[in-house]
Short mmCIF file of C-alpha atoms in Angstrom, two decimals:
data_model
loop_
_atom_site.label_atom_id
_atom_site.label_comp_id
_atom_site.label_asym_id
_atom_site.label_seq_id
_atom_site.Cartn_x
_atom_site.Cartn_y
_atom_site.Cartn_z
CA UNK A 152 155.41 27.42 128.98
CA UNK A 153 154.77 28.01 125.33
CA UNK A 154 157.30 26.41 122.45
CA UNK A 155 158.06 28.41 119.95
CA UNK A 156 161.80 27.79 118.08
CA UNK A 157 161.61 32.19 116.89
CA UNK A 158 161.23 32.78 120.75
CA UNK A 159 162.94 30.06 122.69
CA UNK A 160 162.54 32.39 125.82
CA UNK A 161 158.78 31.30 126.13
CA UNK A 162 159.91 28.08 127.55
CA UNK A 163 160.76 29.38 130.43
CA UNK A 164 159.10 32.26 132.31
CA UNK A 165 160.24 31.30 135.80
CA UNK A 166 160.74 34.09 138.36
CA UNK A 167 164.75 33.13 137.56
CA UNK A 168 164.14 33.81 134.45
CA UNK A 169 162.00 36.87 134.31
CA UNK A 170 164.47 38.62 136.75
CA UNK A 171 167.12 37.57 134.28
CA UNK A 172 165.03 38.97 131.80
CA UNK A 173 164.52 42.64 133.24
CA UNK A 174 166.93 42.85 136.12
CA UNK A 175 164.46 43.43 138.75
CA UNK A 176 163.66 41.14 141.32
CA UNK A 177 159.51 39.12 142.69
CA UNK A 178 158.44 39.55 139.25
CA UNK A 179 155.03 38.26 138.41
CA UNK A 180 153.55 37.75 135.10
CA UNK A 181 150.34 39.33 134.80
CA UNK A 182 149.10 39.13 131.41
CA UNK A 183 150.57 37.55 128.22
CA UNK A 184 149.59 38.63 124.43
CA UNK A 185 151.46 36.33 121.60
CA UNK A 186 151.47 35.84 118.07
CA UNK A 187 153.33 32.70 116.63
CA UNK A 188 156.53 32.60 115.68
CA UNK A 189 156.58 36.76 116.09
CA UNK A 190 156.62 38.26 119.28
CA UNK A 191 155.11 37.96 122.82
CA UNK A 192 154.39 40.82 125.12
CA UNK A 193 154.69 39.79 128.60
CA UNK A 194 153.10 42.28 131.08
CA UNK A 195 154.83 42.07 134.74
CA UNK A 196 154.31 43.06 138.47
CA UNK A 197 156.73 43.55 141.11
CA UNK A 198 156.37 45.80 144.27
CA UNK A 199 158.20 48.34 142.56
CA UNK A 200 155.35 48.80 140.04
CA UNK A 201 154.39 47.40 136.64
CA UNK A 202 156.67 46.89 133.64
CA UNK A 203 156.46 44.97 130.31
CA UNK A 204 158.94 42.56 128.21
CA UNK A 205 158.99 42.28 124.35
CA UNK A 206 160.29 39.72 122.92
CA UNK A 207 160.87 39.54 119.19
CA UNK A 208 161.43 36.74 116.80
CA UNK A 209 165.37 37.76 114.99
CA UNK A 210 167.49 40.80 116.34
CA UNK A 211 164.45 43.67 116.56
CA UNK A 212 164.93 43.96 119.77
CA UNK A 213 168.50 45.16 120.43
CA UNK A 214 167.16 47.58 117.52
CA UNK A 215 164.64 48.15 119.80
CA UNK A 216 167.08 49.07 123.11
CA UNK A 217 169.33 51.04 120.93
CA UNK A 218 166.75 53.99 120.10
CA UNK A 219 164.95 53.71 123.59
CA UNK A 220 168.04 54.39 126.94
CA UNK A 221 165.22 53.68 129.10
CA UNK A 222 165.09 50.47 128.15
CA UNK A 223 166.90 46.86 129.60
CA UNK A 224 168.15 44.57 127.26
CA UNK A 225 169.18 41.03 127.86
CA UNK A 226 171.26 39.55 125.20
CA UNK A 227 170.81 36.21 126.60
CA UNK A 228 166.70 36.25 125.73
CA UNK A 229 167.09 39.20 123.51
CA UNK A 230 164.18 40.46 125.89
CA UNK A 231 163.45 44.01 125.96
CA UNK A 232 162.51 45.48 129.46
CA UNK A 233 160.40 48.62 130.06
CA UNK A 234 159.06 49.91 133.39
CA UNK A 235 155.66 51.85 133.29
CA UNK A 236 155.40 54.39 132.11
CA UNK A 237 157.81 54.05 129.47
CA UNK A 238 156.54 52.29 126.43
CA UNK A 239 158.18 52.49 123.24
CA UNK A 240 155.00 51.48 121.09
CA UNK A 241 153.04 54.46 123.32
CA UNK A 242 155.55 57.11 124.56
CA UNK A 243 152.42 59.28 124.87
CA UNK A 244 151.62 58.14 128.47
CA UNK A 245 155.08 58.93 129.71
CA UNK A 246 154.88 62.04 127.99
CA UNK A 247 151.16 63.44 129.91
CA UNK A 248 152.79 61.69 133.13
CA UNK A 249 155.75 63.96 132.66
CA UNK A 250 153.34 67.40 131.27
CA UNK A 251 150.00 66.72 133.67
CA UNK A 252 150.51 69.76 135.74
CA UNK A 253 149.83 71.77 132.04
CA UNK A 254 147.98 69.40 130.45
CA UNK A 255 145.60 68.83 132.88
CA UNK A 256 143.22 71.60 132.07
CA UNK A 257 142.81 70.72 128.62
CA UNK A 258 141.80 67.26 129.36
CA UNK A 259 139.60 67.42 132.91
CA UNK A 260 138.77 71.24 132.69
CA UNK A 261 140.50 72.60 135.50
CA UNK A 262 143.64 72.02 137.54
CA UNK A 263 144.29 68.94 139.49
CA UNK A 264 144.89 67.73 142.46
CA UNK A 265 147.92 65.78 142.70
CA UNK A 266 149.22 63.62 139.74
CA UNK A 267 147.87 60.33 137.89
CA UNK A 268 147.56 56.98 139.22
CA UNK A 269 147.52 54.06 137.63
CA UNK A 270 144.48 51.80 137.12
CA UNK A 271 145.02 49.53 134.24
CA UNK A 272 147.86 49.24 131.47
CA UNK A 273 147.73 47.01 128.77
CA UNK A 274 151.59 47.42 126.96
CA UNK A 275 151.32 48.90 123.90
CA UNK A 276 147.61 49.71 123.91
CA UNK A 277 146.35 51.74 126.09
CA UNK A 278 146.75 53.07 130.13
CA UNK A 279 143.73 54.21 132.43
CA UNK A 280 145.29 56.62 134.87
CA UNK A 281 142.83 58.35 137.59
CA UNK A 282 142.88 61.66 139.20
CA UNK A 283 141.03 64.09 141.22
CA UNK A 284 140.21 67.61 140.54
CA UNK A 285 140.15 70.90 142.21
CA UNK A 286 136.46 70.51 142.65
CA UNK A 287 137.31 66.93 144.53
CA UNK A 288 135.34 65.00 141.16
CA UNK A 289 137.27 61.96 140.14
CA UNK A 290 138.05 61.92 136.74
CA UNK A 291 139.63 58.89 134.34
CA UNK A 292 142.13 59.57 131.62
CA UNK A 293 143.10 57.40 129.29
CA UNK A 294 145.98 57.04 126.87
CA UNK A 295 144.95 55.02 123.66
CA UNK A 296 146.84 53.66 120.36
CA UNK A 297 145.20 53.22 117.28
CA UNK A 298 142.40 54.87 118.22
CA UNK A 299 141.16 58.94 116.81
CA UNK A 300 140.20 60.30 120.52
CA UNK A 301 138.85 63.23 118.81
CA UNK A 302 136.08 61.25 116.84
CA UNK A 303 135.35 59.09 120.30
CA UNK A 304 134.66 62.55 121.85
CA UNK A 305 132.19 63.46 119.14
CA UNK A 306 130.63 60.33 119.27
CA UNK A 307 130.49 60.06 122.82
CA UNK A 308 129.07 63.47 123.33
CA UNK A 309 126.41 62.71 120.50
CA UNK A 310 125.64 59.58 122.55
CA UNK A 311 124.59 62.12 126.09
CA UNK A 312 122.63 64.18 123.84
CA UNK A 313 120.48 61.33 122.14
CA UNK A 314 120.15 60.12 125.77
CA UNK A 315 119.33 63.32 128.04
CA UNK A 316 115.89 62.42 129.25
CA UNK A 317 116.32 58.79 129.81
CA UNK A 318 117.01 56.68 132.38
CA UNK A 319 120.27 55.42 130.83
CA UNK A 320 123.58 57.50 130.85
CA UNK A 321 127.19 57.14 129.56
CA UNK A 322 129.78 58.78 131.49
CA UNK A 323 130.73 61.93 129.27
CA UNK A 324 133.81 62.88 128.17
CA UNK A 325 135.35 65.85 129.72
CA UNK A 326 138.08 66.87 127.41
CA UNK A 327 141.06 65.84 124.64
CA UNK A 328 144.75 66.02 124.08
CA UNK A 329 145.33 64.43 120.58
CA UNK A 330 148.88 65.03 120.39
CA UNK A 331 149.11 62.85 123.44
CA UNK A 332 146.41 60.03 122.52
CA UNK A 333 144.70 61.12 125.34
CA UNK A 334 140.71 61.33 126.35
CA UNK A 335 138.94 61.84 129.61
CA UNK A 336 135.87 60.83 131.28
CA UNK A 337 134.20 62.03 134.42
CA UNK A 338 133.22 59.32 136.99
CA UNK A 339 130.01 57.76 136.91
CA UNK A 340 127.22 58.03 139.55
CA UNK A 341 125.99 55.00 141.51
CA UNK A 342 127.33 51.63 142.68
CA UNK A 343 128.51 48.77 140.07
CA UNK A 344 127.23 46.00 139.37
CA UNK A 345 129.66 43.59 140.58
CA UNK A 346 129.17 44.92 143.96
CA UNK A 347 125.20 45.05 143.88
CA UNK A 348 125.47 41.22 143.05
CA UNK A 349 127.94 40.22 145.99
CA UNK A 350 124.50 39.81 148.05
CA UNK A 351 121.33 38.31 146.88
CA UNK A 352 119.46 41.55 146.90
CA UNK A 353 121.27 43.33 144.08
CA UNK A 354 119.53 40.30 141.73
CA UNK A 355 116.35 43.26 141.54
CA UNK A 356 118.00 45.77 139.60
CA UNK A 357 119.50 43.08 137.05
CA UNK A 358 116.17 43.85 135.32
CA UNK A 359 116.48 47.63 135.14
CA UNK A 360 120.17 46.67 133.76
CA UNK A 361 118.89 44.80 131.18
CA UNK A 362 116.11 47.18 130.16
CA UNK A 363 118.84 50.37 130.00
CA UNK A 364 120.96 48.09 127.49
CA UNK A 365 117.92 47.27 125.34
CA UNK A 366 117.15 51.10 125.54
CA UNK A 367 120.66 51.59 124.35
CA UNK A 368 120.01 49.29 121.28
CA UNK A 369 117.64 51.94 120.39
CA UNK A 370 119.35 54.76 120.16
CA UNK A 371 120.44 55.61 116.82
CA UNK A 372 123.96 54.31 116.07
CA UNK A 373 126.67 56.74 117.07
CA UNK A 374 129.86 54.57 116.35
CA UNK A 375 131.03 53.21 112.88
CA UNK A 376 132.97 50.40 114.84
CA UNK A 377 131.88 47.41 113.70
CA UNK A 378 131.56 44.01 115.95
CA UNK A 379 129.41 42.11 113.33
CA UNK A 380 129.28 38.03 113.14
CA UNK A 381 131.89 38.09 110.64
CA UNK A 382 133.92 39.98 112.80
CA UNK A 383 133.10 38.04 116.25
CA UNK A 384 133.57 34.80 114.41
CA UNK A 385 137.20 35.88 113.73
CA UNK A 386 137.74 37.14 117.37
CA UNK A 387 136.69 33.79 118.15
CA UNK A 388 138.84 31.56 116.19
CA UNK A 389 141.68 34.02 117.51
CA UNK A 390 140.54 33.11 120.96
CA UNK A 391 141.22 29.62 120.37
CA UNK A 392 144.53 30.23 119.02
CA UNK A 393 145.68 31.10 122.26
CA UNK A 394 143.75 28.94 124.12
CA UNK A 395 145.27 26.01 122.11
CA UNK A 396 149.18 27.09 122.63
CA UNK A 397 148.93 28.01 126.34
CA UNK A 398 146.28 25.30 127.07
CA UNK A 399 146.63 22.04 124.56
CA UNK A 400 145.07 19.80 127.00
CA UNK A 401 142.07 22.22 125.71
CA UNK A 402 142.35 22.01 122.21
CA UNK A 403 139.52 19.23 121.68
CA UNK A 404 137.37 21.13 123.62
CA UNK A 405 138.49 24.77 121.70
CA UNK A 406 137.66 23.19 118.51
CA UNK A 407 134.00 21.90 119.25
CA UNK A 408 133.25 25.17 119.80
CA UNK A 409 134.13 26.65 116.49
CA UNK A 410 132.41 23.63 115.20
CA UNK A 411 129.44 24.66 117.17
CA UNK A 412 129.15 28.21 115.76
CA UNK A 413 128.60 26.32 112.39
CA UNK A 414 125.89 24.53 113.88
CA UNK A 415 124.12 27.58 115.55
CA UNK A 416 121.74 30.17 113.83
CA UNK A 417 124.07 33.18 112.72
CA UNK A 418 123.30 36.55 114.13
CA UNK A 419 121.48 38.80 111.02
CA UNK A 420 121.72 42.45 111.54
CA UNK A 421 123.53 44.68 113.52
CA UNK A 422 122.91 47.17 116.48
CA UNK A 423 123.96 49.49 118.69
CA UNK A 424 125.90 47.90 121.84
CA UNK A 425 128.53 48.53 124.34
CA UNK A 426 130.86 46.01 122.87
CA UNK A 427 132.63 45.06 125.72
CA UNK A 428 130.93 45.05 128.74
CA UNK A 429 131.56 44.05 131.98
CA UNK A 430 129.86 44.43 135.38
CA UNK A 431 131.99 47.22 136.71
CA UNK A 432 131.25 49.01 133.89
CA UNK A 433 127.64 48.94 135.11
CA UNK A 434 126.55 51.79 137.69
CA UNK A 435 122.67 51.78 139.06
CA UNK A 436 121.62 54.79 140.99
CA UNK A 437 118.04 54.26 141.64
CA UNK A 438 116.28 53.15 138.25
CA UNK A 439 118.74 55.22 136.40
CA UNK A 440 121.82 53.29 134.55
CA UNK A 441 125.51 54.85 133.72
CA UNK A 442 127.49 52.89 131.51
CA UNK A 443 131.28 53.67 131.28
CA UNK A 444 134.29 52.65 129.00
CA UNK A 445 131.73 53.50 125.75
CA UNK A 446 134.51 53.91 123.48
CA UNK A 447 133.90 50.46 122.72
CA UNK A 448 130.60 50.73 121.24
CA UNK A 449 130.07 49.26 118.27
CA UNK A 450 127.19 47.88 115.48
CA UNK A 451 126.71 44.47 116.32
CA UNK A 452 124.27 41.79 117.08
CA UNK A 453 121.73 42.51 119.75
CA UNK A 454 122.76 39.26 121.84
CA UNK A 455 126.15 39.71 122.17
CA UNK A 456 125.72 42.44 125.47
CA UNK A 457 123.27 39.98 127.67
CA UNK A 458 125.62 36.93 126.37
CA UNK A 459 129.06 38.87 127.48
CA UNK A 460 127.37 40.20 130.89
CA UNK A 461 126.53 36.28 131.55
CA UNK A 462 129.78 35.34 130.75
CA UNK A 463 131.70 38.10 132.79
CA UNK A 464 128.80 36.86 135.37
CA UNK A 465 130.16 33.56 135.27
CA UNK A 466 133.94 34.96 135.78
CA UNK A 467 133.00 36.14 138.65
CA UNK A 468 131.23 32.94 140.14
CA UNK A 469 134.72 31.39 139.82
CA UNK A 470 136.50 33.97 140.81
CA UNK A 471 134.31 33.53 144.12
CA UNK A 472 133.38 37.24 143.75
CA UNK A 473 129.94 36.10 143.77
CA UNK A 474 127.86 33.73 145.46
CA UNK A 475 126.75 30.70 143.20
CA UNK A 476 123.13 30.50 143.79
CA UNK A 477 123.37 34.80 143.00
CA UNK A 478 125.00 33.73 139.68
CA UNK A 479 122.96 31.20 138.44
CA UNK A 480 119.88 33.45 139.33
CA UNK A 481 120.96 35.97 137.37
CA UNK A 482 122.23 33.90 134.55
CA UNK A 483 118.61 32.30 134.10
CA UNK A 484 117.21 36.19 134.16
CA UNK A 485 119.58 37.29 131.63
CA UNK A 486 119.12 33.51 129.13
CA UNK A 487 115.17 33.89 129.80
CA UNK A 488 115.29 37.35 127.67
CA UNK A 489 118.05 36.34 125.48
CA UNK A 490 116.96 36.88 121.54
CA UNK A 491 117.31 34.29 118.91
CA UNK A 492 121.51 34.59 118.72
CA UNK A 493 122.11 34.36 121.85
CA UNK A 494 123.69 30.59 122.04
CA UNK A 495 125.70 32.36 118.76
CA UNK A 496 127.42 34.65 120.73
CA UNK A 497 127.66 32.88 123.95
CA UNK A 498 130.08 30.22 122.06
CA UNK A 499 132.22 33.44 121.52
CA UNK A 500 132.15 34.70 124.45
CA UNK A 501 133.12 31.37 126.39
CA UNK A 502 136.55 31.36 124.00
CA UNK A 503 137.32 34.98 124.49
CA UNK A 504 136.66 35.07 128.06
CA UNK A 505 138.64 31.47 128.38
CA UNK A 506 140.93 33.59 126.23
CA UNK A 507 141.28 35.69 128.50
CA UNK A 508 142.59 32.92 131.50
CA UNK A 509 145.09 31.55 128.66
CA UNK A 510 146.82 35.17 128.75
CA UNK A 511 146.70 35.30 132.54
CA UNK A 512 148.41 32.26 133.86
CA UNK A 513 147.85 31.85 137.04
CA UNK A 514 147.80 28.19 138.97
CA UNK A 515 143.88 28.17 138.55
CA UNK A 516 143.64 29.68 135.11
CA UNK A 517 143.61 26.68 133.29
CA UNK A 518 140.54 24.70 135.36
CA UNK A 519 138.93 28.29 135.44
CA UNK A 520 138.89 28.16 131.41
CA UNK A 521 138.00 24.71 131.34
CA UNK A 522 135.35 24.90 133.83
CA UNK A 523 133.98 27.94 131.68
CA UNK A 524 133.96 26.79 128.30
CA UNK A 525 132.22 23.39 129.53
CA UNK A 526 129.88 24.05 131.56
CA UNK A 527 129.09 28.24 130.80
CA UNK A 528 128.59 27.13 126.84
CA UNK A 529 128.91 23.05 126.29
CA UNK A 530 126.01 22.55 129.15
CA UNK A 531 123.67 25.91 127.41
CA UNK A 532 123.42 29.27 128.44
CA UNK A 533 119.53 29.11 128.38
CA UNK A 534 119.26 26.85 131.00
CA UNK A 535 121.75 29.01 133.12
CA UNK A 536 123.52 26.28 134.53
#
């Protein structure tokens, strides 16, 4: 799959392989994150549950097995196997899996019901558990490295303050347990916007969408995060990094659009915005807008919301999740407001979201990143096509 001479292991991720790897059996690889000539982190699936292997350039990882009895080591690879919720980078999520009956109050408020299941894991980074509490509310907790939870609680609640009274909302956060990474969120109200679009009708509150992120844009700044040019420009020639090693059939393609964000007017200024939306993370109720996963948020340029919702838009055109003719619809609605960098940060949103395809290699993957960076950003995002 990838060659690499520091992890020889890359060149083959067969289900032989993996199973080798981990000594568990119908592996799948769901996501891969890689730096050259370092390490790759290989997140897997089996019916058993999820799991992740590390693989490390020299002998760091039978250092790595030694200090951690939970993990699988395979000399052969010098792979490191870890099933969820162990984690050796974030031994906080196995530790509120293992305390959530006395945790729980701290972080949701009250007791739960039952224990914490898992939504989303991303090795090393960060886990989104769920759970219900006594009062039958669903709640989200999430586990997060590198990140203060404490200051993303003061922000956050800063954020429903500045915004009780509107028509936009961010889901609050319901409680903290620093010593365990962990933050939690209550549920938001409404239906997202990945489900309003799966029929042609939920095209009429794209409009209210896009009015509750400009509102947000006008909020005074909560979050010192910063997403500026400088720093998407980087995220994009990351992008294509990984785009070039899993996909070098791409690589002509991956350049010409780095050369095209010289070409393009740079974004000036910065704003408040989500910084990494997607639709799900969109929930109308009525004319009123809830927005979750804020701890994102960032100053950055005004385009770069409207030019990632097109994108993820786009995602899910391919990913048949929505109807074409519903796409391009609201494509055109979202390029016919877009500001004067939005062709800017659509270029870096087409690599990071073809980025995204390169990590999850799947038999499709590869047309679905071609197919996005050509026609999504090559063809124009004004035009919607």
């Amino acid at each position: 799959m990838i060659n690499d001479p520091n992890l020889p292991a890359l060149g083959d991720l067969s289900g032989d392989a993996l199973e080798r790897m981990t000594g568990r059996k119908d592996l799948r690889l769901l996501r891969l994150r890689y730096r050259k000539g370092q390490r790759a982190i290989l997140h897997v699936g089996s019916p058993e549950g999820e799991g992740v292997v590390w693989l490390f350039a020299g002998g760091k990882g039978r250092r790595i097995a030694r200090r951690n009895p939970s993990a699988y080591f395979d000399p052969e690879s010098g792979a490191v196997f870890e099933d969820f919720p162990n984690d050796h980078r974030l031994p906080e999520i196995a530790a509120l899996i293992r305390e959530w009956p006395e945790v729980a109050p701290q972080l949701i408020g009250g007791p739960a019901v039952g224990g914490l299941d898992l939504l989303r894991y991303r090795p090393g980074l960060s886990a989104t558990l769920r759970c219900v509490r006594a009062d039958g509310r669903v709640a989200y907790v999430k586990v997060i490295r590198g990140e203060d939870v404490t200051a993303i609680a003061t922000a956050n609640r800063r954020q429903v303050g500045q915004l009780t009274g509107t028509k936009l909302e961010i889901a609050p956060v319901l409680g903290t347990a620093p010593a365990l990474r962990a933050i939690a969120f209550a549920s938001a109200k409404g239906v997202p916007l990945d489900q309003l679009l799966r029929e042609a009708k939920g095209l009429a509150q794209l409009g209210t969408v896009l009015d509750r992120l400009a509102s947000l844009q006008r909020q005074p700044a909560v979050s010192t995060r910063v997403k500026d040019a400088t720093h998407l420009h980087q995220t994009a020639r990351e992008a294509a990094e990984v785009i070039c090693t899993v996909f070098p059939d791409l690589s002509d393609l991956t350049f010409r659009l780095l050369a095209k964000l010289d070409t393009l007017p740079r974004p000036e200024g910065s704003t408040q915005i989500h910084g990494d939306i997607k639709l799900e993370h969109i929930f109308t109720d009525g004319d009123r807008v809830t927005l979750i996963d804020t701890e994102t948020m960032a100053l950055g340029p005004a385009d770069y919301d409207p030019a990632m919702l097109s994108g993820r838009i786009r995602m899910a055109e391919a990913e048949a999740r929505i109807a074409p003719q519903v796409a391009a619809k609201a494509r055109s609605r979202i390029a016919q407001r877009a500001g004067p960098w939005f062709e800017w940060c659509a270029v870096v949103v087409g690599l990071r979201l073809a980025r995204y395809y390169a990590q999850h290699p799947e038999a499709r993957s590869f047309a679905r990143a071609s197919d996005l960076m050509r026609r999504e950003v090559v063809a124009g995002f004004r035009t919607g096509c």
